Amino acid sequence: MSFLFKSRAAEPPAMTLEGILGPNSRLDEAEAIAITRPDALAVSADGALLISSGSSVWSADRWGDMPSPWIVLDHPVTALAVSPGGLVAVGLENGEVRIHNRQGQSLLWAAPATADAGCACDCLFLSEDEIAVVRNGYTCANEALAMAPWDAARTGSVTAQTRDGATRVISRNLSCPMGICRDESGGLIVTELDTTRAIDTSGRVLRGGFPAYLGRLRKTPQGYLLACLSRRDPLIEFLRTEHGFVDEMKATIDPRHWISPRASPEFSHDFPIELGATRLFGEIKPWAPSFSYGLLITLDETLMPTGSLQSRANGRRHAISDAVIWNGDVIAVSQASGEILNLGPLT
């Protein structure tokens, strides 16, 4: 009996969307620019906002200006990073990372894809000649959202790849890693989607129990911005203990209809529990059951939440995949609505 209590105590309790994380509509109230298939953001050395859009990257000098093409590639762009010296890394869905000069005109070097490691979902320059690449084992974020909560395999990794082609493993056997960031002392923090935790590269848990399925983590002067792809759903968390049910679901049902977090608030009666959202006068209530959600969490230097910006069940700005500070404002990506959001100054 004492063993059972010890095992449960080792797992941090899930944070709830209450108190300092209490529900709000700040994402739905924000100014926005429509972008086709947005995913990643970065701020270039000359202060421009770089935005991934499908297989291309766009650039904007000021909020309100129409973004202009920066580079077009042959695979969907799944990650962006800028070095202190101004190099721009572009991660691709096929797992490759290409490093360009600050104008995007010259390909300086490339970090090749590694076998069966999945897309390059985030990256971070370790120096001007070395880059750390996060690969989660899935082909895209939507596949990761649908499958990672039910996948026992730990195929994610963080590798460092250099200009001269050398590769070293920083961390392996990760559970769907999605983001990488430096901490206050220069160490590396990695976010895992389905375990809802932030870890260091040794696997030590720095902060767990987040109320969401995690995307990328970005440093700010006050702490961090944590982009969340969906809120942590109580039904999903319960069913993860029901192995027989999950095995039958995976064997007999199309993955599109699995009980899983989703990026889009798209409504359909054949999606699980959707009728619970519309049973009163056909209207989706903010507190309705929903497998998609919009959530961006602000954290302090210890990764403790200090606030949130949300788009609830009746909103449309769900699946926040990235966020950065640009010209003093918080800029975030809503994959569900296909928009870049200006959330104003960080408070």
CSV table of C-alpha atoms in Angstrom, one decimal:
chain,number,residue,atom,x,y,z
A,1,MET,CA,0.0,0.0,0.0
A,2,SER,CA,2.8,2.4,0.9
A,3,PHE,CA,4.3,1.7,-2.6
A,4,LEU,CA,1.1,2.8,-4.3
A,5,PHE,CA,1.0,6.0,-2.3
A,6,LYS,CA,4.6,6.8,-3.1
A,7,SER,CA,4.0,6.2,-6.8
A,8,ARG,CA,1.1,8.6,-6.9
A,9,ALA,CA,2.9,11.2,-5.0
A,10,ALA,CA,5.8,11.2,-7.5
A,11,GLU,CA,3.5,12.5,-10.2
A,12,PRO,CA,2.7,16.2,-9.7
A,13,PRO,CA,-1.1,17.0,-9.7
A,14,ALA,CA,-2.4,18.7,-12.8
A,15,MET,CA,-2.8,22.5,-12.6
A,16,THR,CA,-6.3,23.7,-13.1
A,17,LEU,CA,-7.5,26.7,-15.1
A,18,GLU,CA,-8.4,28.6,-12.0
A,19,GLY,CA,-6.9,31.3,-9.9
A,20,ILE,CA,-4.0,33.0,-11.7
A,21,LEU,CA,-4.8,30.7,-14.7
A,22,GLY,CA,-8.5,31.5,-14.5
A,23,PRO,CA,-10.5,31.5,-17.8
A,24,ASN,CA,-10.5,34.7,-20.0
A,25,SER,CA,-11.0,35.6,-23.7
A,26,ARG,CA,-7.7,37.6,-24.2
A,27,LEU,CA,-6.8,35.5,-27.3
A,28,ASP,CA,-10.2,36.1,-29.0
A,29,GLU,CA,-10.0,39.9,-28.2
A,30,ALA,CA,-6.5,40.4,-29.8
A,31,GLU,CA,-5.7,42.1,-33.1
A,32,ALA,CA,-4.8,39.6,-35.8
A,33,ILE,CA,-3.3,39.1,-39.2
A,34,ALA,CA,-4.4,36.2,-41.3
A,35,ILE,CA,-1.6,33.8,-42.4
A,36,THR,CA,-2.0,30.6,-44.3
A,37,ARG,CA,-0.9,27.5,-42.2
A,38,PRO,CA,1.2,29.4,-39.6
A,39,ASP,CA,3.3,27.5,-37.2
A,40,ALA,CA,6.6,29.1,-36.0
A,41,LEU,CA,7.9,32.6,-35.2
A,42,ALA,CA,11.3,34.2,-34.8
A,43,VAL,CA,12.7,37.7,-34.6
A,44,SER,CA,15.5,38.4,-37.0
A,45,ALA,CA,18.7,40.2,-36.2
A,46,ASP,CA,17.4,43.4,-37.9
A,47,GLY,CA,14.2,43.3,-35.9
A,48,ALA,CA,11.8,41.8,-38.5
A,49,LEU,CA,9.2,39.2,-37.5
A,50,LEU,CA,9.7,35.9,-39.4
A,51,ILE,CA,6.6,33.8,-39.8
A,52,SER,CA,6.3,30.3,-41.2
A,53,SER,CA,3.5,29.8,-43.6
A,54,GLY,CA,3.2,26.4,-45.1
A,55,SER,CA,6.4,25.8,-47.2
A,56,SER,CA,7.5,29.4,-47.0
A,57,VAL,CA,8.7,32.0,-44.5
A,58,TRP,CA,7.3,35.6,-44.5
A,59,SER,CA,8.7,38.7,-43.0
A,60,ALA,CA,7.1,41.8,-41.4
A,61,ASP,CA,8.9,45.0,-40.2
A,62,ARG,CA,6.0,46.5,-38.3
A,63,TRP,CA,2.6,45.3,-37.0
A,64,GLY,CA,-0.1,46.2,-39.5
A,65,ASP,CA,2.2,45.9,-42.5
A,66,MET,CA,1.4,43.1,-44.9
A,67,PRO,CA,4.1,40.5,-44.5
A,68,SER,CA,6.3,39.9,-47.5
A,69,PRO,CA,7.9,36.6,-48.8
A,70,TRP,CA,11.3,35.9,-47.2
A,71,ILE,CA,12.0,32.5,-48.6
A,72,VAL,CA,10.2,29.6,-50.2
A,73,LEU,CA,11.2,26.0,-49.6
A,74,ASP,CA,10.2,22.5,-50.8
A,75,HIS,CA,8.8,21.2,-47.5
A,76,PRO,CA,6.5,22.6,-44.9
A,77,VAL,CA,8.3,24.8,-42.4
A,78,THR,CA,8.0,23.5,-38.8
A,79,ALA,CA,10.6,25.5,-36.9
A,80,LEU,CA,12.5,28.9,-36.9
A,81,ALA,CA,15.5,30.1,-34.9
A,82,VAL,CA,17.8,33.1,-35.1
A,83,SER,CA,21.5,33.1,-33.9
A,84,PRO,CA,23.1,36.0,-32.1
A,85,GLY,CA,25.0,36.7,-35.2
A,86,GLY,CA,21.9,36.8,-37.4
A,87,LEU,CA,21.8,33.4,-39.0
A,88,VAL,CA,18.4,32.0,-39.6
A,89,ALA,CA,17.6,28.3,-39.1
A,90,VAL,CA,14.6,26.9,-40.9
A,91,GLY,CA,13.3,23.5,-39.7
A,92,LEU,CA,11.3,21.4,-42.1
A,93,GLU,CA,8.7,18.7,-41.8
A,94,ASN,CA,11.1,16.1,-43.3
A,95,GLY,CA,13.4,16.6,-40.3
A,96,GLU,CA,16.0,18.7,-42.1
A,97,VAL,CA,17.2,22.1,-40.8
A,98,ARG,CA,18.6,24.6,-43.2
A,99,ILE,CA,20.7,27.6,-42.1
A,100,HIS,CA,20.5,30.8,-44.2
A,101,ASN,CA,22.1,34.2,-44.0
A,102,ARG,CA,20.0,37.0,-42.5
A,103,GLN,CA,18.6,38.0,-45.9
A,104,GLY,CA,17.5,34.4,-46.7
A,105,GLN,CA,19.3,34.5,-50.0
A,106,SER,CA,22.1,32.1,-49.3
A,107,LEU,CA,22.0,28.5,-47.9
A,108,LEU,CA,25.1,28.4,-45.7
A,109,TRP,CA,24.8,24.8,-44.4
A,110,ALA,CA,22.2,22.2,-43.5
A,111,ALA,CA,21.6,19.7,-40.6
A,112,PRO,CA,20.3,16.6,-42.4
A,113,ALA,CA,17.3,14.6,-41.2
A,114,THR,CA,17.9,11.6,-39.0
A,115,ALA,CA,16.2,8.3,-39.7
A,116,ASP,CA,12.6,8.0,-38.4
A,117,ALA,CA,13.0,10.9,-36.0
A,118,GLY,CA,10.1,12.9,-37.3
A,119,CYS,CA,9.8,16.6,-38.2
A,120,ALA,CA,12.2,19.3,-36.8
A,121,CYS,CA,9.6,20.8,-34.5
A,122,ASP,CA,12.0,23.3,-32.8
A,123,CYS,CA,15.7,24.4,-32.9
A,124,LEU,CA,18.1,26.6,-31.1
A,125,PHE,CA,21.6,27.9,-32.0
A,126,LEU,CA,24.3,26.7,-29.6
A,127,SER,CA,26.8,28.7,-31.5
A,128,GLU,CA,27.2,30.2,-35.0
A,129,ASP,CA,28.4,26.7,-36.1
A,130,GLU,CA,26.2,24.4,-34.1
A,131,ILE,CA,22.4,24.0,-33.7
A,132,ALA,CA,20.3,21.9,-31.4
A,133,VAL,CA,17.3,20.3,-33.1
A,134,VAL,CA,14.2,18.8,-31.5
A,135,ARG,CA,12.5,16.0,-33.3
A,136,ASN,CA,9.4,14.5,-31.8
A,137,GLY,CA,9.0,11.3,-33.8
A,138,TYR,CA,5.9,12.4,-35.7
A,139,THR,CA,5.5,13.9,-39.1
A,140,CYS,CA,3.6,17.0,-37.9
A,141,ALA,CA,2.0,18.7,-34.8
A,142,ASN,CA,-1.5,17.4,-35.7
A,143,GLU,CA,-0.3,13.8,-35.8
A,144,ALA,CA,1.6,14.3,-32.5
A,145,LEU,CA,-1.6,15.7,-30.9
A,146,ALA,CA,-3.7,12.8,-32.1
A,147,MET,CA,-1.3,10.0,-31.3
A,148,ALA,CA,1.2,11.0,-28.6
A,149,PRO,CA,-1.2,10.6,-25.7
A,150,TRP,CA,-1.7,7.0,-26.6
A,151,ASP,CA,1.8,6.1,-27.8
A,152,ALA,CA,4.0,4.3,-25.3
A,153,ALA,CA,7.1,4.7,-27.5
A,154,ARG,CA,9.5,7.4,-26.5
A,155,THR,CA,11.1,8.2,-29.9
A,156,GLY,CA,11.8,12.0,-29.5
A,157,SER,CA,15.3,13.4,-29.3
A,158,VAL,CA,17.4,16.5,-29.2
A,159,THR,CA,20.6,16.4,-31.3
A,160,ALA,CA,23.3,18.9,-32.0
A,161,GLN,CA,24.5,19.2,-35.5
A,162,THR,CA,27.4,21.3,-36.7
A,163,ARG,CA,28.4,23.2,-39.8
A,164,ASP,CA,31.0,20.5,-40.7
A,165,GLY,CA,28.5,17.7,-40.4
A,166,ALA,CA,29.2,16.3,-37.0
A,167,THR,CA,26.2,15.1,-34.9
A,168,ARG,CA,26.0,14.4,-31.2
A,169,VAL,CA,23.0,13.3,-29.2
A,170,ILE,CA,22.0,15.7,-26.4
A,171,SER,CA,19.0,13.8,-25.2
A,172,ARG,CA,17.1,10.7,-26.4
A,173,ASN,CA,14.1,8.6,-25.5
A,174,LEU,CA,11.9,11.7,-25.0
A,175,SER,CA,8.1,11.6,-25.0
A,176,CYS,CA,7.1,13.8,-27.9
A,177,PRO,CA,9.4,16.8,-27.2
A,178,MET,CA,8.0,20.0,-28.8
A,179,GLY,CA,10.2,22.9,-27.8
A,180,ILE,CA,13.6,24.0,-26.6
A,181,CYS,CA,14.8,27.1,-24.7
A,182,ARG,CA,17.7,28.3,-22.6
A,183,ASP,CA,17.2,28.8,-18.9
A,184,GLU,CA,18.5,31.6,-16.7
A,185,SER,CA,22.0,30.0,-16.5
A,186,GLY,CA,22.3,29.0,-20.1
A,187,GLY,CA,21.2,25.4,-19.7
A,188,LEU,CA,18.6,23.8,-22.0
A,189,ILE,CA,14.9,23.3,-21.2
A,190,VAL,CA,12.8,20.9,-23.3
A,191,THR,CA,9.0,20.7,-23.3
A,192,GLU,CA,7.1,17.4,-23.8
A,193,LEU,CA,3.6,17.5,-25.3
A,194,ASP,CA,1.9,14.5,-23.7
A,195,THR,CA,3.7,14.4,-20.3
A,196,THR,CA,2.8,18.1,-19.9
A,197,ARG,CA,6.2,18.9,-18.3
A,198,ALA,CA,9.4,20.8,-18.8
A,199,ILE,CA,12.6,18.9,-18.3
A,200,ASP,CA,16.4,19.4,-18.7
A,201,THR,CA,18.4,17.4,-21.1
A,202,SER,CA,19.2,14.7,-18.5
A,203,GLY,CA,15.4,14.1,-18.1
A,204,ARG,CA,15.1,15.8,-14.7
A,205,VAL,CA,11.6,17.4,-14.3
A,206,LEU,CA,11.9,21.1,-13.9
A,207,ARG,CA,8.2,21.7,-13.7
A,208,GLY,CA,5.3,19.3,-14.3
A,209,GLY,CA,1.5,19.1,-14.2
A,210,PHE,CA,0.9,21.9,-16.6
A,211,PRO,CA,-2.9,22.1,-17.6
A,212,ALA,CA,-2.2,21.7,-21.3
A,213,TYR,CA,-0.5,19.7,-24.0
A,214,LEU,CA,2.7,21.7,-24.5
A,215,GLY,CA,4.2,23.4,-27.6
A,216,ARG,CA,7.2,25.7,-27.6
A,217,LEU,CA,8.8,27.6,-24.8
A,218,ARG,CA,10.3,31.1,-25.3
A,219,LYS,CA,12.5,33.2,-23.1
A,220,THR,CA,11.2,36.7,-22.0
A,221,PRO,CA,12.7,39.4,-19.8
A,222,GLN,CA,10.3,38.3,-17.0
A,223,GLY,CA,10.5,34.6,-17.5
A,224,TYR,CA,9.0,32.5,-20.3
A,225,LEU,CA,6.1,32.2,-22.7
A,226,LEU,CA,4.6,28.7,-22.9
A,227,ALA,CA,2.6,28.0,-26.1
A,228,CYS,CA,-0.1,25.3,-25.5
A,229,LEU,CA,-1.6,23.2,-28.4
A,230,SER,CA,-4.7,22.3,-26.4
A,231,ARG,CA,-5.9,22.2,-22.8
A,232,ARG,CA,-5.3,19.0,-20.8
A,233,ASP,CA,-8.6,17.1,-21.0
A,234,PRO,CA,-9.9,15.2,-17.9
A,235,LEU,CA,-11.5,12.5,-20.1
A,236,ILE,CA,-8.3,11.8,-22.0
A,237,GLU,CA,-6.3,11.7,-18.8
A,238,PHE,CA,-8.7,9.2,-17.3
A,239,LEU,CA,-8.7,7.0,-20.4
A,240,ARG,CA,-4.9,6.8,-20.4
A,241,THR,CA,-5.4,4.4,-17.4
A,242,GLU,CA,-7.9,2.2,-19.3
A,243,HIS,CA,-5.6,0.2,-21.5
A,244,GLY,CA,-8.2,-2.2,-22.9
A,245,PHE,CA,-10.4,0.6,-24.1
A,246,VAL,CA,-7.4,2.4,-25.7
A,247,ASP,CA,-6.2,-0.7,-27.4
A,248,GLU,CA,-9.7,-1.3,-28.9
A,249,MET,CA,-10.0,2.4,-30.0
A,250,LYS,CA,-6.7,2.3,-31.8
A,251,ALA,CA,-7.5,-1.0,-33.5
A,252,THR,CA,-11.0,-0.2,-34.7
A,253,ILE,CA,-11.3,3.6,-35.1
A,254,ASP,CA,-9.8,6.0,-37.6
A,255,PRO,CA,-7.2,8.2,-35.8
A,256,ARG,CA,-9.1,11.3,-36.8
A,257,HIS,CA,-11.9,10.2,-34.5
A,258,TRP,CA,-9.8,9.0,-31.5
A,259,ILE,CA,-10.5,10.6,-28.2
A,260,SER,CA,-7.5,13.0,-28.4
A,261,PRO,CA,-6.6,16.6,-28.2
A,262,ARG,CA,-7.2,18.5,-31.5
A,263,ALA,CA,-5.9,21.6,-33.1
A,264,SER,CA,-9.1,22.8,-34.6
A,265,PRO,CA,-12.5,23.8,-33.0
A,266,GLU,CA,-14.2,22.4,-36.1
A,267,PHE,CA,-17.5,21.0,-35.1
A,268,SER,CA,-18.9,17.7,-36.2
A,269,HIS,CA,-21.4,15.3,-34.6
A,270,ASP,CA,-19.2,12.3,-35.3
A,271,PHE,CA,-16.4,13.7,-33.1
A,272,PRO,CA,-16.3,12.3,-29.5
A,273,ILE,CA,-18.3,14.3,-26.9
A,274,GLU,CA,-19.1,17.1,-29.3
A,275,LEU,CA,-22.9,16.8,-28.6
A,276,GLY,CA,-22.1,17.8,-25.0
A,277,ALA,CA,-21.0,21.2,-26.4
A,278,THR,CA,-24.3,22.0,-28.2
A,279,ARG,CA,-27.0,20.3,-26.3
A,280,LEU,CA,-28.5,23.7,-25.0
A,281,PHE,CA,-30.1,25.7,-27.9
A,282,GLY,CA,-27.4,24.7,-30.3
A,283,GLU,CA,-24.9,27.1,-28.8
A,284,ILE,CA,-21.3,26.2,-27.7
A,285,LYS,CA,-20.7,27.5,-24.2
A,286,PRO,CA,-17.3,28.7,-23.1
A,287,TRP,CA,-17.1,25.9,-20.5
A,288,ALA,CA,-18.3,23.2,-22.8
A,289,PRO,CA,-16.3,19.9,-23.3
A,290,SER,CA,-13.8,20.6,-26.1
A,291,PHE,CA,-10.8,18.7,-27.3
A,292,SER,CA,-9.3,21.9,-28.8
A,293,TYR,CA,-8.5,25.1,-26.8
A,294,GLY,CA,-6.4,28.3,-27.0
A,295,LEU,CA,-3.9,28.8,-24.2
A,296,LEU,CA,-0.7,30.8,-23.8
A,297,ILE,CA,0.8,30.7,-20.3
A,298,THR,CA,3.3,33.2,-18.9
A,299,LEU,CA,5.9,31.8,-16.5
A,300,ASP,CA,8.4,33.3,-14.1
A,301,GLU,CA,12.1,32.3,-14.0
A,302,THR,CA,11.3,29.1,-12.1
A,303,LEU,CA,8.7,28.0,-14.7
A,304,MET,CA,5.8,28.8,-12.3
A,305,PRO,CA,2.7,30.2,-14.1
A,306,THR,CA,2.0,33.9,-13.6
A,307,GLY,CA,-0.9,34.3,-15.9
A,308,SER,CA,-2.7,33.1,-19.1
A,309,LEU,CA,-4.3,34.2,-22.3
A,310,GLN,CA,-7.1,32.0,-23.5
A,311,SER,CA,-9.6,31.2,-26.2
A,312,ARG,CA,-12.2,28.9,-24.6
A,313,ALA,CA,-14.5,26.2,-26.1
A,314,ASN,CA,-16.6,28.7,-27.9
A,315,GLY,CA,-13.6,30.6,-29.4
A,316,ARG,CA,-11.8,29.9,-32.6
A,317,ARG,CA,-8.2,30.9,-31.8
A,318,HIS,CA,-7.1,27.5,-30.6
A,319,ALA,CA,-3.8,25.6,-31.0
A,320,ILE,CA,-1.2,28.2,-29.9
A,321,SER,CA,2.0,26.8,-31.4
A,322,ASP,CA,4.5,29.6,-30.8
A,323,ALA,CA,4.9,33.1,-29.2
A,324,VAL,CA,7.6,35.7,-29.1
A,325,ILE,CA,8.2,39.2,-27.9
A,326,TRP,CA,8.4,41.6,-30.9
A,327,ASN,CA,8.7,45.4,-30.6
A,328,GLY,CA,7.5,45.1,-27.0
A,329,ASP,CA,4.4,43.1,-27.8
A,330,VAL,CA,3.6,39.4,-27.3
A,331,ILE,CA,3.0,37.9,-30.8
A,332,ALA,CA,1.4,34.4,-30.9
A,333,VAL,CA,0.4,31.9,-33.6
A,334,SER,CA,-3.1,30.4,-33.6
A,335,GLN,CA,-2.9,27.4,-35.9
A,336,ALA,CA,-6.7,26.8,-35.7
A,337,SER,CA,-7.7,30.2,-36.9
A,338,GLY,CA,-4.7,30.7,-39.2
A,339,GLU,CA,-3.7,34.0,-37.6
A,340,ILE,CA,-0.9,35.8,-36.0
A,341,LEU,CA,-2.1,37.5,-32.8
A,342,ASN,CA,-0.9,40.8,-31.2
A,343,LEU,CA,-1.5,40.5,-27.5
A,344,GLY,CA,0.0,43.7,-26.5
A,345,PRO,CA,2.8,44.3,-23.9
A,346,LEU,CA,3.7,41.5,-21.5
A,347,THR,CA,2.2,42.3,-18.1
